[in-house]
Structures are given as structure tokens and as C-alpha cells.
C-alpha positions as a Python dict, from the first residue, in 0.01 Angstrom:
ca = {
    (1, 'X'): (0, 0, 0),
    (2, 'X'): (136, -345, -68),
    (3, 'X'): (-133, -606, -40),
    (4, 'X'): (-318, -687, 279),
    (5, 'X'): (-204, -791, 626),
    (6, 'X'): (-117, -1158, 653),
    (7, 'X'): (-181, -1454, 878),
    (8, 'X'): (-479, -1568, 1081),
    (9, 'X'): (-568, -1370, 1396),
    (10, 'X'): (-663, -1546, 1714),
    (11, 'X'): (-996, -1363, 1700),
    (12, 'X'): (-1280, -1498, 1487),
    (13, 'X'): (-1521, -1239, 1342),
    (14, 'X'): (-1864, -1290, 1500),
    (15, 'X'): (-2207, -1264, 1338),
    (16, 'X'): (-2240, -953, 1124),
    (17, 'X'): (-2538, -761, 979),
    (18, 'X'): (-2612, -792, 604),
    (19, 'X'): (-2363, -598, 390),
    (20, 'X'): (-2462, -596, 23),
    (21, 'X'): (-2235, -428, -228),
    (22, 'X'): (-2337, -74, -309),
    (23, 'X'): (-2486, -59, -658),
    (24, 'X'): (-2639, 236, -839),
    (25, 'X'): (-2713, 568, -673),
    (26, 'X'): (-2766, 575, -295),
    (27, 'X'): (-2825, 868, -59),
    (28, 'X'): (-2775, 915, 315),
    (29, 'X'): (-2769, 1193, 569),
    (30, 'X'): (-2426, 1074, 686),
    (31, 'X'): (-2189, 837, 508),
    (32, 'X'): (-1925, 664, 723),
    (33, 'X'): (-1638, 509, 530),
    (34, 'X'): (-1460, 239, 728),
    (35, 'X'): (-1627, -27, 943),
    (36, 'X'): (-1361, -39, 1211),
    (37, 'X'): (-1401, 80, 1567),
    (38, 'X'): (-1372, 451, 1480),
    (39, 'X'): (-1631, 443, 1201),
    (40, 'X'): (-1869, 215, 1387),
    (41, 'X'): (-1842, 419, 1706),
    (42, 'X'): (-1930, 731, 1507),
    (43, 'X'): (-2229, 559, 1341),
    (44, 'X'): (-2346, 415, 1675),
    (45, 'X'): (-2334, 747, 1858),
    (46, 'X'): (-2500, 929, 1569),
    (47, 'X'): (-2786, 676, 1564),
    (48, 'X'): (-2820, 682, 1942),
    (49, 'X'): (-2825, 1062, 1975),
    (50, 'X'): (-3026, 1137, 1661),
    (51, 'X'): (-3281, 858, 1601),
    (52, 'X'): (-3413, 870, 1247),
    (53, 'X'): (-3090, 999, 1097),
    (54, 'X'): (-3017, 809, 775),
    (55, 'X'): (-2667, 661, 819),
    (56, 'X'): (-2478, 441, 574),
    (57, 'X'): (-2153, 260, 660),
    (58, 'X'): (-1935, 164, 363),
    (59, 'X'): (-1633, -64, 383),
    (60, 'X'): (-1385, -210, 136),
    (61, 'X'): (-1439, -550, 301),
    (62, 'X'): (-1648, -597, 617),
    (63, 'X'): (-1646, -495, 985),
    (64, 'X'): (-1337, -612, 1176),
    (65, 'X'): (-1152, -697, 852),
    (66, 'X'): (-890, -429, 916),
    (67, 'X'): (-689, -317, 1216),
    (68, 'X'): (-988, -326, 1454),
    (69, 'X'): (-1011, -703, 1414),
    (70, 'X'): (-639, -772, 1399),
    (71, 'X'): (-512, -607, 1716),
    (72, 'X'): (-399, -773, 2036),
    (73, 'X'): (-680, -642, 2254),
    (74, 'X'): (-484, -431, 2504),
    (75, 'X'): (-702, -157, 2648),
    (76, 'X'): (-501, 100, 2839),
    (77, 'X'): (-447, 474, 2881),
    (78, 'X'): (-208, 631, 2633),
    (79, 'X'): (-240, 901, 2368),
    (80, 'X'): (35, 1056, 2166),
    (81, 'X'): (398, 1062, 2281),
    (82, 'X'): (524, 948, 2622),
    (83, 'X'): (426, 1184, 2901),
    (84, 'X'): (769, 1337, 2952),
    (85, 'X'): (790, 1420, 2581),
    (86, 'X'): (432, 1550, 2585),
    (87, 'X'): (522, 1790, 2867),
    (88, 'X'): (821, 1924, 2673),
    (89, 'X'): (623, 1969, 2352),
    (90, 'X'): (282, 2085, 2474),
    (91, 'X'): (324, 2198, 2833),
    (92, 'X'): (209, 2046, 3160),
    (93, 'X'): (-158, 2141, 3134),
    (94, 'X'): (-208, 1988, 2792),
    (95, 'X'): (-5, 1675, 2875),
    (96, 'X'): (-222, 1619, 3184),
    (97, 'X'): (-542, 1661, 2982),
    (98, 'X'): (-413, 1421, 2718),
    (99, 'X'): (-348, 1147, 2970),
    (100, 'X'): (-676, 1197, 3152),
    (101, 'X'): (-863, 1195, 2822),
    (102, 'X'): (-700, 861, 2739),
    (103, 'X'): (-808, 724, 3077),
    (104, 'X'): (-1163, 837, 3005),
    (105, 'X'): (-1143, 666, 2666),
    (106, 'X'): (-1071, 337, 2845),
    (107, 'X'): (-1370, 389, 3074),
    (108, 'X'): (-1587, 464, 2771),
    (109, 'X'): (-1495, 130, 2611),
    (110, 'X'): (-1572, -53, 2936),
    (111, 'X'): (-1908, 124, 2951),
    (112, 'X'): (-1974, 47, 2584),
    (113, 'X'): (-1920, -327, 2643),
    (114, 'X'): (-2177, -310, 2922),
    (115, 'X'): (-2430, -119, 2711),
    (116, 'X'): (-2387, -358, 2419),
    (117, 'X'): (-2459, -651, 2651),
    (118, 'X'): (-2162, -827, 2498),
    (119, 'X'): (-1869, -928, 2720),
    (120, 'X'): (-1627, -935, 2422),
    (121, 'X'): (-1381, -1140, 2624),
    (122, 'X'): (-1341, -842, 2856),
    (123, 'X'): (-1109, -890, 3153),
    (124, 'X'): (-1051, -576, 3363),
    (125, 'X'): (-701, -568, 3508),
    (126, 'X'): (-387, -361, 3533),
    (127, 'X'): (-138, -268, 3263),
    (128, 'X'): (227, -272, 3362),
    (129, 'X'): (472, -66, 3160),
    (130, 'X'): (784, -253, 3262),
    (131, 'X'): (1144, -297, 3158),
    (132, 'X'): (1448, -517, 3198),
    (133, 'X'): (1689, -295, 3001),
    (134, 'X'): (1896, 13, 3094),
    (135, 'X'): (1728, 214, 2816),
    (136, 'X'): (1388, 116, 2953),
    (137, 'X'): (1486, 224, 3304),
    (138, 'X'): (1582, 568, 3177),
    (139, 'X'): (1252, 598, 2988),
    (140, 'X'): (1050, 485, 3291),
    (141, 'X'): (1231, 726, 3524),
    (142, 'X'): (1146, 1018, 3296),
    (143, 'X'): (783, 914, 3271),
    (144, 'X'): (753, 853, 3646),
    (145, 'X'): (887, 1202, 3715),
    (146, 'X'): (641, 1351, 3468),
    (147, 'X'): (349, 1163, 3625),
    (148, 'X'): (448, 1284, 3971),
    (149, 'X'): (482, 1646, 3859),
    (150, 'X'): (147, 1631, 3676),
    (151, 'X'): (-30, 1487, 3979),
    (152, 'X'): (-130, 1168, 3797),
    (153, 'X'): (-197, 846, 3985),
    (154, 'X'): (54, 619, 3808),
    (155, 'X'): (236, 421, 4081),
    (156, 'X'): (595, 301, 4042),
    (157, 'X'): (647, -70, 4107),
    (158, 'X'): (969, -212, 4245),
    (159, 'X'): (1086, -561, 4143),
    (160, 'X'): (906, -696, 4449),
    (161, 'X'): (583, -520, 4352),
    (162, 'X'): (612, -660, 4001),
    (163, 'X'): (666, -1014, 4133),
    (164, 'X'): (340, -987, 4325),
    (165, 'X'): (166, -954, 3988),
    (166, 'X'): (379, -1137, 3730),
    (167, 'X'): (663, -1383, 3773),
    (168, 'X'): (901, -1221, 3524),
    (169, 'X'): (1219, -1049, 3651),
    (170, 'X'): (1143, -695, 3537),
    (171, 'X'): (1350, -426, 3708),
    (172, 'X'): (1083, -155, 3737),
    (173, 'X'): (735, -74, 3613),
    (174, 'X'): (466, 192, 3602),
    (175, 'X'): (116, 74, 3689),
    (176, 'X'): (-153, 210, 3455),
    (177, 'X'): (-522, 210, 3547),
    (178, 'X'): (-794, 174, 3435),
    (179, 'X'): (-698, -104, 3195),
    (180, 'X'): (-833, -428, 3056),
    (181, 'X'): (-790, -684, 2781),
    (182, 'X'): (-1061, -797, 2539),
    (183, 'X'): (-1138, -953, 2202),
    (184, 'X'): (-1116, -661, 1954),
    (185, 'X'): (-1298, -843, 1673),
    (186, 'X'): (-1586, -934, 1906),
    (187, 'X'): (-1619, -572, 2016),
    (188, 'X'): (-1613, -447, 1656),
    (189, 'X'): (-1874, -699, 1542),
    (190, 'X'): (-2097, -630, 1844),
    (191, 'X'): (-2081, -260, 1764),
    (192, 'X'): (-2177, -333, 1401),
    (193, 'X'): (-2480, -534, 1513),
    (194, 'X'): (-2581, -257, 1754),
    (195, 'X'): (-2560, -5, 1469),
    (196, 'X'): (-2778, -224, 1247),
    (197, 'X'): (-3032, -258, 1528),
    (198, 'X'): (-3055, 122, 1529),
    (199, 'X'): (-3124, 135, 1156),
    (200, 'X'): (-2774, 193, 1020),
    (201, 'X'): (-2728, 47, 668),
    (202, 'X'): (-2411, -141, 572),
    (203, 'X'): (-2245, -183, 233),
    (204, 'X'): (-1954, -427, 211),
    (205, 'X'): (-1699, -503, -59),
    (206, 'X'): (-1740, -141, -171),
    (207, 'X'): (-1404, 39, -153),
    (208, 'X'): (-1408, 415, -186),
    (209, 'X'): (-1237, 514, -511),
    (210, 'X'): (-1261, 889, -484),
    (211, 'X'): (-1452, 1161, -306),
    (212, 'X'): (-1558, 1491, -463),
    (213, 'X'): (-1800, 1775, -399),
    (214, 'X'): (-2154, 1677, -494),
    (215, 'X'): (-2361, 1864, -747),
    (216, 'X'): (-2618, 1961, -483),
    (217, 'X'): (-2541, 1932, -111),
    (218, 'X'): (-2260, 1743, 54),
    (219, 'X'): (-1995, 1506, -84),
    (220, 'X'): (-2021, 1248, -359),
    (221, 'X'): (-1854, 912, -287),
    (222, 'X'): (-1755, 716, -594),
    (223, 'X'): (-1743, 336, -551),
    (224, 'X'): (-1678, 54, -801),
    (225, 'X'): (-2046, -11, -875),
    (226, 'X'): (-2222, 309, -778),
    (227, 'X'): (-2228, 642, -604),
    (228, 'X'): (-2329, 756, -258),
    (229, 'X'): (-2451, 1113, -206),
    (230, 'X'): (-2448, 1227, 156),
    (231, 'X'): (-2505, 1545, 351),
    (232, 'X'): (-2189, 1474, 552),
    (233, 'X'): (-1916, 1211, 539),
    (234, 'X'): (-1676, 1060, 794),
    (235, 'X'): (-1362, 896, 656),
    (236, 'X'): (-1242, 655, 924),
    (237, 'X'): (-981, 514, 688),
    (238, 'X'): (-658, 555, 888),
    (239, 'X'): (-351, 521, 663),
    (240, 'X'): (-560, 473, 347),
    (241, 'X'): (-578, 855, 339),
    (242, 'X'): (-271, 861, 112),
    (243, 'X'): (-433, 639, -151),
    (244, 'X'): (-741, 863, -147),
    (245, 'X'): (-522, 1173, -182),
    (246, 'X'): (-675, 1331, 128),
    (247, 'X'): (-496, 1650, 240),
    (248, 'X'): (-461, 1533, 601),
    (249, 'X'): (-81, 1509, 614),
    (250, 'X'): (112, 1183, 630),
    (251, 'X'): (-38, 889, 818),
    (252, 'X'): (216, 614, 768),
    (253, 'X'): (92, 256, 732),
    (254, 'X'): (310, 44, 959),
    (255, 'X'): (266, -331, 963),
    (256, 'X'): (296, -483, 1311),
    (257, 'X'): (298, -847, 1418),
    (258, 'X'): (148, -1079, 1678),
    (259, 'X'): (139, -1445, 1777),
    (260, 'X'): (-87, -1649, 2005),
    (261, 'X'): (-15, -1977, 2182),
    (262, 'X'): (-192, -2290, 2292),
    (263, 'X'): (-324, -2288, 2653),
    (264, 'X'): (-47, -2262, 2911),
    (265, 'X'): (-24, -2485, 3210),
    (266, 'X'): (-234, -2360, 3504),
    (267, 'X'): (84, -2285, 3698),
    (268, 'X'): (243, -2082, 3416),
    (269, 'X'): (-81, -1897, 3351),
    (270, 'X'): (-112, -1797, 3715),
    (271, 'X'): (254, -1702, 3737),
    (272, 'X'): (229, -1465, 3441),
    (273, 'X'): (-70, -1283, 3588),
    (274, 'X'): (-349, -1463, 3408),
    (275, 'X'): (-602, -1479, 3689),
    (276, 'X'): (-583, -1104, 3753),
    (277, 'X'): (-587, -1015, 3383),
    (278, 'X'): (-261, -822, 3382),
    (279, 'X'): (-93, -711, 3060),
    (280, 'X'): (276, -621, 3039),
    (281, 'X'): (405, -362, 2792),
    (282, 'X'): (776, -283, 2760),
    (283, 'X'): (884, 77, 2814),
    (284, 'X'): (1105, 70, 2502),
    (285, 'X'): (905, 165, 2189),
    (286, 'X'): (784, -137, 1992),
    (287, 'X'): (958, -385, 2223),
    (288, 'X'): (762, -710, 2263),
    (289, 'X'): (470, -721, 2506),
    (290, 'X'): (223, -984, 2620),
    (291, 'X'): (-125, -1043, 2754),
    (292, 'X'): (-309, -1356, 2870),
    (293, 'X'): (-625, -1498, 2712),
    (294, 'X'): (-936, -1633, 2885),
    (295, 'X'): (-859, -1982, 2750),
    (296, 'X'): (-513, -1969, 2918),
    (297, 'X'): (-334, -1885, 2594),
    (298, 'X'): (-87, -1599, 2557),
    (299, 'X'): (-70, -1326, 2292),
    (300, 'X'): (261, -1153, 2221),
    (301, 'X'): (302, -853, 1995),
    (302, 'X'): (547, -580, 1901),
    (303, 'X'): (918, -627, 1850),
    (304, 'X'): (926, -528, 1482),
    (305, 'X'): (735, -310, 1240),
    (306, 'X'): (765, -272, 863),
    (307, 'X'): (675, 10, 628),
    (308, 'X'): (498, -189, 353),
    (309, 'X'): (445, 94, 103),
    (310, 'X'): (607, 1, -226),
    (311, 'X'): (718, -345, -114),
    (312, 'X'): (637, -643, -331),
    (313, 'X'): (490, -949, -158),
    (314, 'X'): (814, -1136, -229),
    (315, 'X'): (1001, -891, -4),
    (316, 'X'): (731, -839, 256),
    (317, 'X'): (662, -1204, 337),
    (318, 'X'): (1020, -1284, 448),
    (319, 'X'): (1005, -980, 678),
    (320, 'X'): (686, -1117, 829),
    (321, 'X'): (839, -1460, 883),
    (322, 'X'): (1139, -1309, 1063),
    (323, 'X'): (916, -1089, 1278),
    (324, 'X'): (701, -1385, 1387),
    (325, 'X'): (1010, -1595, 1456),
    (326, 'X'): (1156, -1319, 1677),
    (327, 'X'): (831, -1297, 1872),
    (328, 'X'): (825, -1675, 1924),
    (329, 'X'): (1183, -1675, 2051),
    (330, 'X'): (1106, -1383, 2283),
    (331, 'X'): (800, -1539, 2443),
    (332, 'X'): (977, -1873, 2491),
    (333, 'X'): (1256, -1690, 2673),
    (334, 'X'): (1008, -1495, 2887),
    (335, 'X'): (981, -1778, 3140),
    (336, 'X'): (1111, -2138, 3156),
    (337, 'X'): (755, -2276, 3151),
    (338, 'X'): (710, -2125, 2801),
    (339, 'X'): (1016, -2293, 2646),
    (340, 'X'): (810, -2552, 2459),
    (341, 'X'): (476, -2376, 2423),
    (342, 'X'): (323, -2418, 2078),
    (343, 'X'): (231, -2112, 1872),
    (344, 'X'): (-112, -2160, 1714),
    (345, 'X'): (-172, -1824, 1541),
    (346, 'X'): (51, -1572, 1364),
    (347, 'X'): (-79, -1255, 1205),
    (348, 'X'): (-5, -897, 1109),
    (349, 'X'): (-208, -577, 1118),
    (350, 'X'): (-171, -219, 997),
    (351, 'X'): (-154, 81, 1228),
    (352, 'X'): (-133, 447, 1127),
    (353, 'X'): (156, 659, 1259),
    (354, 'X'): (219, 1032, 1225),
    (355, 'X'): (549, 1219, 1246),
    (356, 'X'): (454, 1380, 1578),
    (357, 'X'): (281, 1070, 1728),
    (358, 'X'): (-57, 1246, 1749),
    (359, 'X'): (-378, 1123, 1581),
    (360, 'X'): (-568, 1334, 1331),
    (361, 'X'): (-934, 1397, 1406),
    (362, 'X'): (-1103, 1685, 1231),
    (363, 'X'): (-1264, 1822, 916),
    (364, 'X'): (-1070, 1762, 596),
    (365, 'X'): (-907, 2093, 494),
    (366, 'X'): (-1139, 2283, 263),
    (367, 'X'): (-1428, 2043, 328),
    (368, 'X'): (-1631, 2127, 638),
    (369, 'X'): (-1878, 1849, 548),
    (370, 'X'): (-1610, 1575, 549),
    (371, 'X'): (-1428, 1457, 863),
    (372, 'X'): (-1125, 1232, 891),
    (373, 'X'): (-1018, 998, 1176),
    (374, 'X'): (-682, 819, 1182),
    (375, 'X'): (-326, 789, 1307),
    (376, 'X'): (-375, 650, 1659),
    (377, 'X'): (-24, 505, 1656),
    (378, 'X'): (-110, 166, 1800),
    (379, 'X'): (-340, 300, 2073),
    (380, 'X'): (-657, 275, 1869),
    (381, 'X'): (-862, 36, 2080),
    (382, 'X'): (-960, 306, 2327),
    (383, 'X'): (-896, 616, 2117),
    (384, 'X'): (-1094, 500, 1812),
    (385, 'X'): (-1412, 462, 2018),
    (386, 'X'): (-1354, 804, 2174),
    (387, 'X'): (-1286, 966, 1838),
    (388, 'X'): (-1601, 821, 1685),
    (389, 'X'): (-1812, 962, 1968),
    (390, 'X'): (-1637, 1299, 1942),
    (391, 'X'): (-1698, 1330, 1568),
    (392, 'X'): (-2062, 1226, 1610),
    (393, 'X'): (-2108, 1510, 1857),
    (394, 'X'): (-1939, 1756, 1622),
    (395, 'X'): (-2159, 1655, 1327),
    (396, 'X'): (-2469, 1698, 1541),
    (397, 'X'): (-2356, 2041, 1657),
    (398, 'X'): (-2345, 1946, 2023),
    (399, 'X'): (-2200, 2198, 2267),
    (400, 'X'): (-1821, 2236, 2258),
    (401, 'X'): (-1680, 2014, 2534),
    (402, 'X'): (-1396, 2261, 2599),
    (403, 'X'): (-1051, 2328, 2458),
    (404, 'X'): (-976, 2084, 2176),
    (405, 'X'): (-708, 1827, 2249),
    (406, 'X'): (-390, 1844, 2039),
    (407, 'X'): (-493, 1560, 1810),
    (408, 'X'): (-828, 1720, 1721),
    (409, 'X'): (-684, 1876, 1406),
    (410, 'X'): (-719, 1860, 1032),
    (411, 'X'): (-376, 1736, 926),
    (412, 'X'): (-51, 1585, 1046),
    (413, 'X'): (298, 1689, 932),
    (414, 'X'): (391, 1582, 580),
    (415, 'X'): (664, 1324, 525),
    (416, 'X'): (836, 1232, 196),
    (417, 'X'): (698, 894, 95),
    (418, 'X'): (860, 893, -249),
    (419, 'X'): (1144, 1043, -449),
    (420, 'X'): (1488, 1174, -348),
    (421, 'X'): (1362, 1310, -15),
    (422, 'X'): (1267, 959, 103),
    (423, 'X'): (1582, 932, 326),
    (424, 'X'): (1419, 1201, 541),
    (425, 'X'): (1140, 952, 613),
    (426, 'X'): (1400, 698, 722),
    (427, 'X'): (1553, 957, 957),
    (428, 'X'): (1212, 1047, 1101),
    (429, 'X'): (1131, 682, 1162),
    (430, 'X'): (1461, 631, 1344),
    (431, 'X'): (1423, 952, 1547),
    (432, 'X'): (1084, 843, 1679),
    (433, 'X'): (1209, 503, 1792),
    (434, 'X'): (962, 313, 1577),
    (435, 'X'): (1218, 31, 1535),
    (436, 'X'): (1112, -25, 1176),
    (437, 'X'): (1315, -279, 981),
    (438, 'X'): (1532, -140, 704),
    (439, 'X'): (1276, -170, 430),
    (440, 'X'): (1245, 195, 322),
}
């Protein structure tokens, strides 16, 4: 992967527990690699359900340094492909369970914020999947039909119903509930502190170099300055799976972009749905979207994504600048009151995408003592917390909750990241509507 995400997020990392580098030989019952929401949720639920379990969290940097601290804070129900596509691929029963599981994931995050005693900038509201384009209308019509046939409570909003919520001339929308917006870095840091309070140990600035079977029981994790021997390991490393040569299929690292503005005028803030906490997501994949902030600012994201693998910084930075500029132009055209609004923050983050749009959550093939979590496809705020809890239950041998969901699996489809077959990756990207700039 080329370098690290760029820019300065709107979110400031909060107070964190001590995170010394790992030196020498260390042991743990469970080692969690990755101090994002998925890894921390797993560590938290392990410590809560099995007090006394020796848990170590290892990260290449620190909690909230990666995608969990660089998102836009939209919390809404979605997992895998759009519902109409999910019905065609998996059948009605599975598509219904997928959507309801994603709704439960949202509720779990809301409950977690309450249990942590940390508001995390939480603002419950509604999420509108709206459109102003003909392509978006076609996509919404298909999804609305699927929701109706599946018996899901996802109302269709007319232009008048949209205007009651936000003063932007969208032509149609689907109303998703439950939903909310929050500060993703604050939630990640609060979860890290809660883990530490339960006895979880943290090691920062300790990137995993390789993982191999231990000489006795469980895996051996090799780090720059030492080794960690654990009974079980959870690799919540998302698209870093490729660099670690994990046999979990292809989880593409896509770089996505966001901007935040200075506080809007009270009138503009109210007009765009600020008081009610609405967020508006376009029905076209990776089209720009927005949410309002508690301080009356606005965050816009989407619009462009880049595949950074193999790109030098000299090529990647101009792509970032163009993506941020497009977002600024889009938000200023969203409403006349935003024509002169000042952008105060610009940043990028990395999400993990799979060829079939489904996450990967399961034991690493051939290694029943090592689990992998990744590939949420931009829906990781809710799903990561749910996946962490799910893996914690599996490691503790808790009763099977029922039929596994489609993304509870050990690997995603493979894609050609290098060599003469690389044009197939370009075709796959285009076919899935990821709107990635021509950087492959």
C-alpha cells in the first residue's frame, strides 16, 4: 500500500490508555491486531464476557489512527450489496436477514455509546437515501420494490416529504431507520479506554510483520522489537491482509475522501436538516453525501475513490487534491447558502472492498485459532462493532446464534492485483460501480 491516508480529519483523537511498544517476548490468551472499532469491540466483549481473560491489543500506530478515526460518522443500516441485488444473489430470506442484522448493528452501537457513558457526538436521526439523477431514480425504484416485497419498513419519500426534512430539491428518497451520526474517533477512543479499564493491555507502534504457528499452542506474532505468543488471535486489519499474505481473498484498499466546513448560518443549518440530525446519502454508488455536525458545520464525503496500491506519492497527492476540490464544488452547489462556506478540514481514509461487496468475518483458512475481520465496504461504523462482538462470542464458544450470515466466511473472491491479469481488476471495479478514478 502506498503511504498513509492524508489530511487532517475533523475529529480529534481523545485521551487514550498507555500504549508502549512491544519489546521482547509477551504472552496473552487472546491477541487482537488492530485497534480500530472491530478489534476494540472484540477485545471489549471478550473482557466483558470473560473477566480475567488475558487480552493484548497490538496496533501499528494507535487507536483511531486508521479508518475508524477517519470516517464521516454516518451510522445507518446497510450490509453488502443493495437490497435488490442481494435478493437476486442470495434469495429473499437471506437478503431480509442481512438488512435486519444491519439494523441491529446500528442499535448495538447506540447501546454501546450509552454503556460507555460517552456521548461521542451522537445525534440520533434519520438517514435519507436520496437522488436527483435518472440513474438514482432507477436504483431507488428497484430498492423500494425489494423493501416492499421483503416486508421491510423503509418508507418512500416524495419531493414534498423530503422538503419537510431537508431543503434540497431531491426527486425521491428512501427513509432508513434506525440511524444516527456521531464522532467516530471519540467512539473508538472511548472503547479503547473501556477496554483498558477491564484489564486489556495495549501495545502501540508495533506493526505485525508476520504470523506463524507457534512452537507450543496458538499463533506466534512477529513484531519489529519482539514476539507475542497467544492462544488465539484476531486480525482486525481490513485491507492490510494482502501485505500479511493472509489467505482471505482480496480485500481491496480504496482511498476515499471527505471535507468539513466552518459553522453554517443558523438558517442554512436548519434548512439542511441540522436540528433533526438527518444525513443524506445519494443512491448512486460513491456519489457525494453529507451530514451536519453539532457545531453547525457540515461534512461531505464520497464522490471519488482511488486504488492506492502501487501508486507513488507524487501520483496519489494530485488525485487527492482533485477529489477534495470536487467535493468542495459539490457542497457549494448543494444550496445557495453554501456558496461561500469555508472548508476547514480535508482528509482521506482507507476502506476495504471485496469483489462481491460482502465483508469477511471468520477463521483464517487452515488456522482455526486465528480469525480475520475486514472488508465492510464503507459500512464499517455499525458492522465493525457487530463483527467484533460476533467474533468474541465465537472465540468463547458461545451458543450458535443461528444460520451464519453470508459475510461470516473465511475468504472473499480473489482479484488480480498485479501482472497481466490486472485489467480484470479494472473491469471488476467498473462493474461494481465503485467510481474509482483511472489509477489502476
